[in-house]
Amino acid sequence: MLRHRMIRRPAAAACLLALALAPAFAGCGGATELPTTKLGAFNMVEGSISDIISTIESPTYKPRSNDLGTDSDRISIALDTLIKESTGTPVEAEVKTLQTKFQALEKLTASRAAVDKQREAAREVKAAVDAVKSKL
């Protein structure tokens, strides 16, 4: 019975199928940038820093380890690419400030500094990310 209804309304079925598949073909905008480009590297930095800040800002966060994990490695690599790609552009100074702020956060984490200090450093990193984003 169900098959019979679908055959009688192929246009409706095709429309539903098209609506269901449209997001898969449309993408999310940022995915078109390669990680070796300025925008691609920034997208990687922004996403990973967002993850780290979410962790540090969590009310249950306790500094248990002496590093920021794999996100730290990803950010460092992407920051190197971002610095290389932004050399000589108006955003160069903000990118270097972002790198400095991120390195300060890494040092605080490595020394297992007080949570309040780590959270303040995380907010500074977020502000630096926003400054870079405003100039891209």
PDB file of C-alpha atoms in Angstrom:
ATOM      1  CA  MET A   1       0.000   0.000   0.000  1.00  0.00           C
ATOM      2  CA  LEU A   2       2.777   2.430   0.907  1.00  0.00           C
ATOM      3  CA  ARG A   3       4.613   1.706  -2.312  1.00  0.00           C
ATOM      4  CA  HIS A   4       1.481   2.443  -4.291  1.00  0.00           C
ATOM      5  CA  ARG A   5       1.185   5.916  -2.722  1.00  0.00           C
ATOM      6  CA  MET A   6       4.799   6.757  -3.455  1.00  0.00           C
ATOM      7  CA  ILE A   7       4.363   5.824  -7.109  1.00  0.00           C
ATOM      8  CA  ARG A   8       1.300   8.020  -7.395  1.00  0.00           C
ATOM      9  CA  ARG A   9       3.202  11.050  -6.071  1.00  0.00           C
ATOM     10  CA  PRO A  10       6.704  10.888  -7.541  1.00  0.00           C
ATOM     11  CA  ALA A  11       7.018  14.670  -7.669  1.00  0.00           C
ATOM     12  CA  ALA A  12       6.459  14.959  -3.916  1.00  0.00           C
ATOM     13  CA  ALA A  13       8.982  12.202  -3.242  1.00  0.00           C
ATOM     14  CA  ALA A  14      11.540  13.856  -5.491  1.00  0.00           C
ATOM     15  CA  CYS A  15      10.985  17.192  -3.760  1.00  0.00           C
ATOM     16  CA  LEU A  16      11.496  15.638  -0.321  1.00  0.00           C
ATOM     17  CA  LEU A  17      14.622  13.866  -1.491  1.00  0.00           C
ATOM     18  CA  ALA A  18      16.019  17.107  -2.897  1.00  0.00           C
ATOM     19  CA  LEU A  19      15.335  18.937   0.374  1.00  0.00           C
ATOM     20  CA  ALA A  20      16.977  16.168   2.369  1.00  0.00           C
ATOM     21  CA  LEU A  21      20.126  16.143   0.243  1.00  0.00           C
ATOM     22  CA  ALA A  22      20.504  19.905  -0.263  1.00  0.00           C
ATOM     23  CA  PRO A  23      22.542  20.518   2.932  1.00  0.00           C
ATOM     24  CA  ALA A  24      24.983  17.784   1.975  1.00  0.00           C
ATOM     25  CA  PHE A  25      25.724  19.467  -1.337  1.00  0.00           C
ATOM     26  CA  ALA A  26      25.682  23.027  -0.003  1.00  0.00           C
ATOM     27  CA  GLY A  27      28.413  22.561   2.608  1.00  0.00           C
ATOM     28  CA  CYS A  28      29.093  24.923   5.476  1.00  0.00           C
ATOM     29  CA  GLY A  29      31.068  27.700   3.785  1.00  0.00           C
ATOM     30  CA  GLY A  30      34.380  27.334   5.636  1.00  0.00           C
ATOM     31  CA  ALA A  31      35.066  23.876   4.281  1.00  0.00           C
ATOM     32  CA  THR A  32      36.035  25.251   0.886  1.00  0.00           C
ATOM     33  CA  GLU A  33      39.211  26.780   2.319  1.00  0.00           C
ATOM     34  CA  LEU A  34      42.304  24.605   2.454  1.00  0.00           C
ATOM     35  CA  PRO A  35      44.165  24.514   5.787  1.00  0.00           C
ATOM     36  CA  THR A  36      47.246  25.851   4.006  1.00  0.00           C
ATOM     37  CA  THR A  37      45.518  29.145   3.177  1.00  0.00           C
ATOM     38  CA  LYS A  38      45.087  32.128   5.451  1.00  0.00           C
ATOM     39  CA  LEU A  39      41.341  31.630   5.897  1.00  0.00           C
ATOM     40  CA  GLY A  40      41.645  27.862   6.227  1.00  0.00           C
ATOM     41  CA  ALA A  41      44.337  28.141   8.888  1.00  0.00           C
ATOM     42  CA  PHE A  42      42.281  30.745  10.733  1.00  0.00           C
ATOM     43  CA  ASN A  43      39.221  28.480  10.670  1.00  0.00           C
ATOM     44  CA  MET A  44      41.295  25.701  12.255  1.00  0.00           C
ATOM     45  CA  VAL A  45      42.696  28.059  14.902  1.00  0.00           C
ATOM     46  CA  GLU A  46      39.284  29.500  15.712  1.00  0.00           C
ATOM     47  CA  GLY A  47      37.618  26.110  16.095  1.00  0.00           C
ATOM     48  CA  SER A  48      40.357  24.583  18.229  1.00  0.00           C
ATOM     49  CA  ILE A  49      40.642  27.646  20.459  1.00  0.00           C
ATOM     50  CA  SER A  50      36.886  27.563  20.903  1.00  0.00           C
ATOM     51  CA  ASP A  51      37.173  23.972  22.141  1.00  0.00           C
ATOM     52  CA  ILE A  52      39.956  24.859  24.581  1.00  0.00           C
ATOM     53  CA  ILE A  53      38.084  27.881  25.923  1.00  0.00           C
ATOM     54  CA  SER A  54      34.956  25.780  26.436  1.00  0.00           C
ATOM     55  CA  THR A  55      37.004  23.325  28.483  1.00  0.00           C
ATOM     56  CA  ILE A  56      38.725  25.983  30.591  1.00  0.00           C
ATOM     57  CA  GLU A  57      35.533  27.979  31.175  1.00  0.00           C
ATOM     58  CA  SER A  58      33.658  24.885  32.339  1.00  0.00           C
ATOM     59  CA  PRO A  59      32.666  25.129  36.022  1.00  0.00           C
ATOM     60  CA  THR A  60      34.098  21.647  36.619  1.00  0.00           C
ATOM     61  CA  TYR A  61      37.502  22.409  35.020  1.00  0.00           C
ATOM     62  CA  LYS A  62      40.493  21.369  37.102  1.00  0.00           C
ATOM     63  CA  PRO A  63      44.046  21.762  35.765  1.00  0.00           C
ATOM     64  CA  ARG A  64      45.064  18.105  35.778  1.00  0.00           C
ATOM     65  CA  SER A  65      47.496  17.901  32.906  1.00  0.00           C
ATOM     66  CA  ASN A  66      50.477  19.964  31.899  1.00  0.00           C
ATOM     67  CA  ASP A  67      49.366  20.703  28.348  1.00  0.00           C
ATOM     68  CA  LEU A  68      46.330  21.590  26.280  1.00  0.00           C
ATOM     69  CA  GLY A  69      46.301  18.270  24.434  1.00  0.00           C
ATOM     70  CA  THR A  70      46.131  17.717  20.703  1.00  0.00           C
ATOM     71  CA  ASP A  71      44.256  20.983  20.155  1.00  0.00           C
ATOM     72  CA  SER A  72      47.432  22.776  21.188  1.00  0.00           C
ATOM     73  CA  ASP A  73      49.432  21.017  18.481  1.00  0.00           C
ATOM     74  CA  ARG A  74      46.782  21.763  15.858  1.00  0.00           C
ATOM     75  CA  ILE A  75      46.662  25.422  16.848  1.00  0.00           C
ATOM     76  CA  SER A  76      50.442  25.784  16.766  1.00  0.00           C
ATOM     77  CA  ILE A  77      50.681  24.310  13.279  1.00  0.00           C
ATOM     78  CA  ALA A  78      47.769  26.405  11.999  1.00  0.00           C
ATOM     79  CA  LEU A  79      49.199  29.546  13.626  1.00  0.00           C
ATOM     80  CA  ASP A  80      52.511  28.979  11.843  1.00  0.00           C
ATOM     81  CA  THR A  81      50.635  28.750   8.541  1.00  0.00           C
ATOM     82  CA  LEU A  82      48.538  31.793   9.411  1.00  0.00           C
ATOM     83  CA  ILE A  83      51.628  33.841  10.240  1.00  0.00           C
ATOM     84  CA  LYS A  84      53.337  32.783   7.015  1.00  0.00           C
ATOM     85  CA  GLU A  85      50.254  33.590   4.926  1.00  0.00           C
ATOM     86  CA  SER A  86      49.556  36.928   6.627  1.00  0.00           C
ATOM     87  CA  THR A  87      53.076  38.338   6.450  1.00  0.00           C
ATOM     88  CA  GLY A  88      52.909  41.784   4.883  1.00  0.00           C
ATOM     89  CA  THR A  89      49.128  42.076   5.263  1.00  0.00           C
ATOM     90  CA  PRO A  90      47.114  44.343   7.585  1.00  0.00           C
ATOM     91  CA  VAL A  91      46.306  41.393   9.873  1.00  0.00           C
ATOM     92  CA  GLU A  92      49.942  40.444  10.548  1.00  0.00           C
ATOM     93  CA  ALA A  93      50.238  42.275  13.892  1.00  0.00           C
ATOM     94  CA  GLU A  94      47.004  40.769  15.239  1.00  0.00           C
ATOM     95  CA  VAL A  95      48.112  37.255  14.261  1.00  0.00           C
ATOM     96  CA  LYS A  96      51.408  37.689  16.104  1.00  0.00           C
ATOM     97  CA  THR A  97      49.510  38.994  19.138  1.00  0.00           C
ATOM     98  CA  LEU A  98      47.274  35.923  18.966  1.00  0.00           C
ATOM     99  CA  GLN A  99      50.326  33.674  18.910  1.00  0.00           C
ATOM    100  CA  THR A 100      51.834  35.463  21.922  1.00  0.00           C
ATOM    101  CA  LYS A 101      48.585  35.212  23.912  1.00  0.00           C
ATOM    102  CA  PHE A 102      48.202  31.537  23.029  1.00  0.00           C
ATOM    103  CA  GLN A 103      51.773  30.772  24.097  1.00  0.00           C
ATOM    104  CA  ALA A 104      51.090  32.530  27.412  1.00  0.00           C
ATOM    105  CA  LEU A 105      48.033  30.314  27.927  1.00  0.00           C
ATOM    106  CA  GLU A 106      50.125  27.236  27.155  1.00  0.00           C
ATOM    107  CA  LYS A 107      52.719  28.285  29.751  1.00  0.00           C
ATOM    108  CA  LEU A 108      50.029  28.820  32.389  1.00  0.00           C
ATOM    109  CA  THR A 109      48.594  25.394  31.647  1.00  0.00           C
ATOM    110  CA  ALA A 110      52.028  23.762  31.746  1.00  0.00           C
ATOM    111  CA  SER A 111      52.715  25.276  35.169  1.00  0.00           C
ATOM    112  CA  ARG A 112      49.225  24.292  36.379  1.00  0.00           C
ATOM    113  CA  ALA A 113      48.511  27.874  37.317  1.00  0.00           C
ATOM    114  CA  ALA A 114      45.380  28.827  39.197  1.00  0.00           C
ATOM    115  CA  VAL A 115      42.146  28.302  37.282  1.00  0.00           C
ATOM    116  CA  ASP A 116      41.308  32.018  37.441  1.00  0.00           C
ATOM    117  CA  LYS A 117      44.601  32.909  35.732  1.00  0.00           C
ATOM    118  CA  GLN A 118      44.012  30.306  33.035  1.00  0.00           C
ATOM    119  CA  ARG A 119      40.488  31.568  32.447  1.00  0.00           C
ATOM    120  CA  GLU A 120      41.691  35.156  32.144  1.00  0.00           C
ATOM    121  CA  ALA A 121      44.366  34.060  29.653  1.00  0.00           C
ATOM    122  CA  ALA A 122      41.725  32.107  27.709  1.00  0.00           C
ATOM    123  CA  ARG A 123      39.570  35.253  27.489  1.00  0.00           C
ATOM    124  CA  GLU A 124      42.575  37.197  26.168  1.00  0.00           C
ATOM    125  CA  VAL A 125      43.157  34.534  23.522  1.00  0.00           C
ATOM    126  CA  LYS A 126      39.482  34.734  22.539  1.00  0.00           C
ATOM    127  CA  ALA A 127      39.752  38.529  22.240  1.00  0.00           C
ATOM    128  CA  ALA A 128      42.839  38.103  20.035  1.00  0.00           C
ATOM    129  CA  VAL A 129      40.947  35.631  17.815  1.00  0.00           C
ATOM    130  CA  ASP A 130      38.094  38.137  17.503  1.00  0.00           C
ATOM    131  CA  ALA A 131      40.579  40.893  16.557  1.00  0.00           C
ATOM    132  CA  VAL A 132      42.028  38.729  13.770  1.00  0.00           C
ATOM    133  CA  LYS A 133      38.552  37.741  12.594  1.00  0.00           C
ATOM    134  CA  SER A 134      37.476  41.368  12.330  1.00  0.00           C
ATOM    135  CA  LYS A 135      40.334  42.085   9.919  1.00  0.00           C
ATOM    136  CA  LEU A 136      39.951  39.041   7.692  1.00  0.00           C
TER     137      LEU A 136
END
